[in-house]
Amino acid sequence: MSIEVGSKLEGKVTGITNFGAFVQLPTGATGLVHISEVADNYVKDINDHLKVGEMVEVKVMNVEADGKIGLSIRKAKPQPEGGTSRPSRPRPNNRSFDRAPKETFETKMAKFLKDSEDNLSTLKRATESKRGGRGAKRG
């Protein structure tokens, strides 16, 4: 029995780390279920979802050339109508950004110079007041 991407298999959890769980497959090979692939919702502590020795159904996500096997428990579950297991979020309408007027280089440079002059004058006023006035020399 070869391990093919997309196949669903039954495996035994052999180890748990802070980044995922190692699952031994029926072929004897061991794969990793990343913590993000354990459940549909956010997983803070993987120990709340899995225990060593537990049998789980996994889906093979990828098989690397060096033999590493990526697994998913989340995607092995039956998919709801719509095809995605994660709740969809409304996407921002990017067209509003296209309608914004484009600033030219000259406009940006003029704005930068004005801001810089304002900042320098504020800084100069603050340092002069600490030195006792308009730089009056003492005798």
PDB file of C-alpha atoms in Angstrom:
ATOM      1  CA  MET A   1       0.000   0.000   0.000  1.00  0.00           C
ATOM      2  CA  SER A   2       1.595   3.234  -1.144  1.00  0.00           C
ATOM      3  CA  ILE A   3       0.836   6.636   0.348  1.00  0.00           C
ATOM      4  CA  GLU A   4      -0.784   8.918  -2.206  1.00  0.00           C
ATOM      5  CA  VAL A   5      -1.648  12.594  -1.833  1.00  0.00           C
ATOM      6  CA  GLY A   6      -5.366  12.974  -1.214  1.00  0.00           C
ATOM      7  CA  SER A   7      -5.947   9.516   0.271  1.00  0.00           C
ATOM      8  CA  LYS A   8      -7.673   9.119   3.630  1.00  0.00           C
ATOM      9  CA  LEU A   9      -6.123   6.695   6.109  1.00  0.00           C
ATOM     10  CA  GLU A  10      -6.581   5.579   9.702  1.00  0.00           C
ATOM     11  CA  GLY A  11      -3.539   6.254  11.873  1.00  0.00           C
ATOM     12  CA  LYS A  12      -2.376   6.104  15.473  1.00  0.00           C
ATOM     13  CA  VAL A  13      -1.070   9.196  17.306  1.00  0.00           C
ATOM     14  CA  THR A  14       2.462   8.304  18.420  1.00  0.00           C
ATOM     15  CA  GLY A  15       3.706  11.670  19.655  1.00  0.00           C
ATOM     16  CA  ILE A  16       2.528  15.179  20.425  1.00  0.00           C
ATOM     17  CA  THR A  17       4.626  18.345  20.234  1.00  0.00           C
ATOM     18  CA  ASN A  18       3.773  22.024  20.575  1.00  0.00           C
ATOM     19  CA  PHE A  19       3.588  22.364  16.766  1.00  0.00           C
ATOM     20  CA  GLY A  20       1.620  19.220  15.887  1.00  0.00           C
ATOM     21  CA  ALA A  21       1.192  15.482  16.278  1.00  0.00           C
ATOM     22  CA  PHE A  22       2.994  12.526  14.751  1.00  0.00           C
ATOM     23  CA  VAL A  23       0.714   9.839  13.343  1.00  0.00           C
ATOM     24  CA  GLN A  24       1.826   6.328  12.377  1.00  0.00           C
ATOM     25  CA  LEU A  25       0.083   5.175   9.217  1.00  0.00           C
ATOM     26  CA  PRO A  26      -0.913   1.567   8.357  1.00  0.00           C
ATOM     27  CA  THR A  27       2.157   1.285   6.089  1.00  0.00           C
ATOM     28  CA  GLY A  28       4.431   1.891   9.083  1.00  0.00           C
ATOM     29  CA  ALA A  29       5.429   5.359   7.918  1.00  0.00           C
ATOM     30  CA  THR A  30       4.976   8.315  10.250  1.00  0.00           C
ATOM     31  CA  GLY A  31       3.549  11.667   9.187  1.00  0.00           C
ATOM     32  CA  LEU A  32       3.008  15.017  10.869  1.00  0.00           C
ATOM     33  CA  VAL A  33      -0.336  16.704  11.459  1.00  0.00           C
ATOM     34  CA  HIS A  34       0.486  20.387  11.906  1.00  0.00           C
ATOM     35  CA  ILE A  35      -1.418  22.104  14.730  1.00  0.00           C
ATOM     36  CA  SER A  36      -3.303  24.205  12.162  1.00  0.00           C
ATOM     37  CA  GLU A  37      -4.645  21.007  10.573  1.00  0.00           C
ATOM     38  CA  VAL A  38      -6.047  19.445  13.773  1.00  0.00           C
ATOM     39  CA  ALA A  39      -9.408  21.242  13.981  1.00  0.00           C
ATOM     40  CA  ASP A  40     -11.492  23.829  12.139  1.00  0.00           C
ATOM     41  CA  ASN A  41     -11.190  26.313  14.979  1.00  0.00           C
ATOM     42  CA  TYR A  42      -8.074  27.791  16.622  1.00  0.00           C
ATOM     43  CA  VAL A  43      -6.052  25.213  18.577  1.00  0.00           C
ATOM     44  CA  LYS A  44      -4.125  26.710  21.472  1.00  0.00           C
ATOM     45  CA  ASP A  45      -3.169  23.399  23.107  1.00  0.00           C
ATOM     46  CA  ILE A  46      -3.091  20.309  20.919  1.00  0.00           C
ATOM     47  CA  ASN A  47      -3.476  18.105  24.011  1.00  0.00           C
ATOM     48  CA  ASP A  48      -7.085  19.308  24.269  1.00  0.00           C
ATOM     49  CA  HIS A  49      -7.813  17.592  20.934  1.00  0.00           C
ATOM     50  CA  LEU A  50      -5.512  14.563  20.708  1.00  0.00           C
ATOM     51  CA  LYS A  51      -3.997  11.950  23.002  1.00  0.00           C
ATOM     52  CA  VAL A  52      -1.068   9.588  22.381  1.00  0.00           C
ATOM     53  CA  GLY A  53      -2.393   6.190  21.283  1.00  0.00           C
ATOM     54  CA  GLU A  54      -5.622   7.602  19.867  1.00  0.00           C
ATOM     55  CA  MET A  55      -6.759   6.397  16.440  1.00  0.00           C
ATOM     56  CA  VAL A  56      -7.544   9.226  14.013  1.00  0.00           C
ATOM     57  CA  GLU A  57      -8.581   9.524  10.387  1.00  0.00           C
ATOM     58  CA  VAL A  58      -6.131  11.635   8.384  1.00  0.00           C
ATOM     59  CA  LYS A  59      -5.836  12.882   4.838  1.00  0.00           C
ATOM     60  CA  VAL A  60      -2.452  12.884   3.114  1.00  0.00           C
ATOM     61  CA  MET A  61      -1.713  16.475   2.089  1.00  0.00           C
ATOM     62  CA  ASN A  62       1.810  16.092   0.694  1.00  0.00           C
ATOM     63  CA  VAL A  63       4.716  13.682   0.480  1.00  0.00           C
ATOM     64  CA  GLU A  64       8.148  15.309   0.298  1.00  0.00           C
ATOM     65  CA  ALA A  65      11.102  13.870  -1.616  1.00  0.00           C
ATOM     66  CA  ASP A  66      12.953  13.277   1.667  1.00  0.00           C
ATOM     67  CA  GLY A  67      10.088  11.093   2.950  1.00  0.00           C
ATOM     68  CA  LYS A  68       8.272  13.620   5.130  1.00  0.00           C
ATOM     69  CA  ILE A  69       4.507  13.180   5.036  1.00  0.00           C
ATOM     70  CA  GLY A  70       2.128  16.073   5.712  1.00  0.00           C
ATOM     71  CA  LEU A  71      -1.254  15.046   7.130  1.00  0.00           C
ATOM     72  CA  SER A  72      -4.533  16.758   8.023  1.00  0.00           C
ATOM     73  CA  ILE A  73      -7.249  15.658  10.417  1.00  0.00           C
ATOM     74  CA  ARG A  74      -9.343  18.709   9.609  1.00  0.00           C
ATOM     75  CA  LYS A  75      -9.561  17.931   5.904  1.00  0.00           C
ATOM     76  CA  ALA A  76     -10.241  14.229   6.515  1.00  0.00           C
ATOM     77  CA  LYS A  77     -13.634  15.088   8.026  1.00  0.00           C
ATOM     78  CA  PRO A  78     -16.635  15.188   5.693  1.00  0.00           C
ATOM     79  CA  GLN A  79     -16.871  18.567   4.004  1.00  0.00           C
ATOM     80  CA  PRO A  80     -20.073  20.635   4.428  1.00  0.00           C
ATOM     81  CA  GLU A  81     -22.015  21.774   1.383  1.00  0.00           C
ATOM     82  CA  GLY A  82     -19.872  24.436  -0.188  1.00  0.00           C
ATOM     83  CA  GLY A  83     -16.596  22.553  -0.206  1.00  0.00           C
ATOM     84  CA  THR A  84     -14.629  24.434   2.433  1.00  0.00           C
ATOM     85  CA  SER A  85     -14.186  23.452   6.042  1.00  0.00           C
ATOM     86  CA  ARG A  86     -13.254  26.917   7.272  1.00  0.00           C
ATOM     87  CA  PRO A  87     -15.912  29.585   7.614  1.00  0.00           C
ATOM     88  CA  SER A  88     -15.587  32.105   4.835  1.00  0.00           C
ATOM     89  CA  ARG A  89     -14.785  35.687   5.729  1.00  0.00           C
ATOM     90  CA  PRO A  90     -16.038  38.573   3.675  1.00  0.00           C
ATOM     91  CA  ARG A  91     -13.266  39.866   1.487  1.00  0.00           C
ATOM     92  CA  PRO A  92     -12.587  43.580   1.356  1.00  0.00           C
ATOM     93  CA  ASN A  93     -13.569  45.346  -1.813  1.00  0.00           C
ATOM     94  CA  ASN A  94     -10.187  46.244  -3.338  1.00  0.00           C
ATOM     95  CA  ARG A  95     -11.783  48.359  -6.038  1.00  0.00           C
ATOM     96  CA  SER A  96     -12.116  51.274  -3.632  1.00  0.00           C
ATOM     97  CA  PHE A  97      -8.332  51.516  -3.526  1.00  0.00           C
ATOM     98  CA  ASP A  98      -8.150  51.817  -7.294  1.00  0.00           C
ATOM     99  CA  ARG A  99     -10.418  54.889  -7.270  1.00  0.00           C
ATOM    100  CA  ALA A 100      -8.202  56.862  -4.910  1.00  0.00           C
ATOM    101  CA  PRO A 101      -6.407  59.676  -6.734  1.00  0.00           C
ATOM    102  CA  LYS A 102      -2.749  58.961  -7.326  1.00  0.00           C
ATOM    103  CA  GLU A 103      -0.336  61.421  -5.750  1.00  0.00           C
ATOM    104  CA  THR A 104       2.445  62.597  -7.979  1.00  0.00           C
ATOM    105  CA  PHE A 105       6.045  62.658  -6.857  1.00  0.00           C
ATOM    106  CA  GLU A 106       6.004  66.438  -6.719  1.00  0.00           C
ATOM    107  CA  THR A 107       2.927  66.449  -4.457  1.00  0.00           C
ATOM    108  CA  LYS A 108       4.493  63.916  -2.110  1.00  0.00           C
ATOM    109  CA  MET A 109       7.780  65.840  -2.022  1.00  0.00           C
ATOM    110  CA  ALA A 110       6.028  69.154  -1.264  1.00  0.00           C
ATOM    111  CA  LYS A 111       4.078  67.515   1.576  1.00  0.00           C
ATOM    112  CA  PHE A 112       7.273  65.968   2.959  1.00  0.00           C
ATOM    113  CA  LEU A 113       9.142  69.307   2.870  1.00  0.00           C
ATOM    114  CA  LYS A 114       6.289  71.134   4.609  1.00  0.00           C
ATOM    115  CA  ASP A 115       6.094  68.472   7.355  1.00  0.00           C
ATOM    116  CA  SER A 116       9.879  68.554   7.771  1.00  0.00           C
ATOM    117  CA  GLU A 117       9.943  72.347   8.125  1.00  0.00           C
ATOM    118  CA  ASP A 118       7.122  72.209  10.695  1.00  0.00           C
ATOM    119  CA  ASN A 119       8.978  69.553  12.688  1.00  0.00           C
ATOM    120  CA  LEU A 120      12.250  71.504  12.586  1.00  0.00           C
ATOM    121  CA  SER A 121      10.619  74.741  13.726  1.00  0.00           C
ATOM    122  CA  THR A 122       8.914  72.936  16.625  1.00  0.00           C
ATOM    123  CA  LEU A 123      12.208  71.331  17.617  1.00  0.00           C
ATOM    124  CA  LYS A 124      14.062  74.648  17.353  1.00  0.00           C
ATOM    125  CA  ARG A 125      11.483  76.400  19.569  1.00  0.00           C
ATOM    126  CA  ALA A 126      11.731  73.645  22.184  1.00  0.00           C
ATOM    127  CA  THR A 127      15.553  73.710  22.336  1.00  0.00           C
ATOM    128  CA  GLU A 128      15.763  77.544  22.423  1.00  0.00           C
ATOM    129  CA  SER A 129      13.405  77.734  25.375  1.00  0.00           C
ATOM    130  CA  LYS A 130      15.593  75.306  27.304  1.00  0.00           C
ATOM    131  CA  ARG A 131      18.731  77.370  26.600  1.00  0.00           C
ATOM    132  CA  GLY A 132      17.302  80.571  27.976  1.00  0.00           C
ATOM    133  CA  GLY A 133      16.028  82.425  24.954  1.00  0.00           C
ATOM    134  CA  ARG A 134      17.164  83.425  21.524  1.00  0.00           C
ATOM    135  CA  GLY A 135      20.728  82.430  21.993  1.00  0.00           C
ATOM    136  CA  ALA A 136      21.677  85.549  23.915  1.00  0.00           C
ATOM    137  CA  LYS A 137      25.331  85.474  24.806  1.00  0.00           C
ATOM    138  CA  ARG A 138      26.449  85.956  28.325  1.00  0.00           C
ATOM    139  CA  GLY A 139      29.172  88.449  28.956  1.00  0.00           C
TER     140      GLY A 139
END
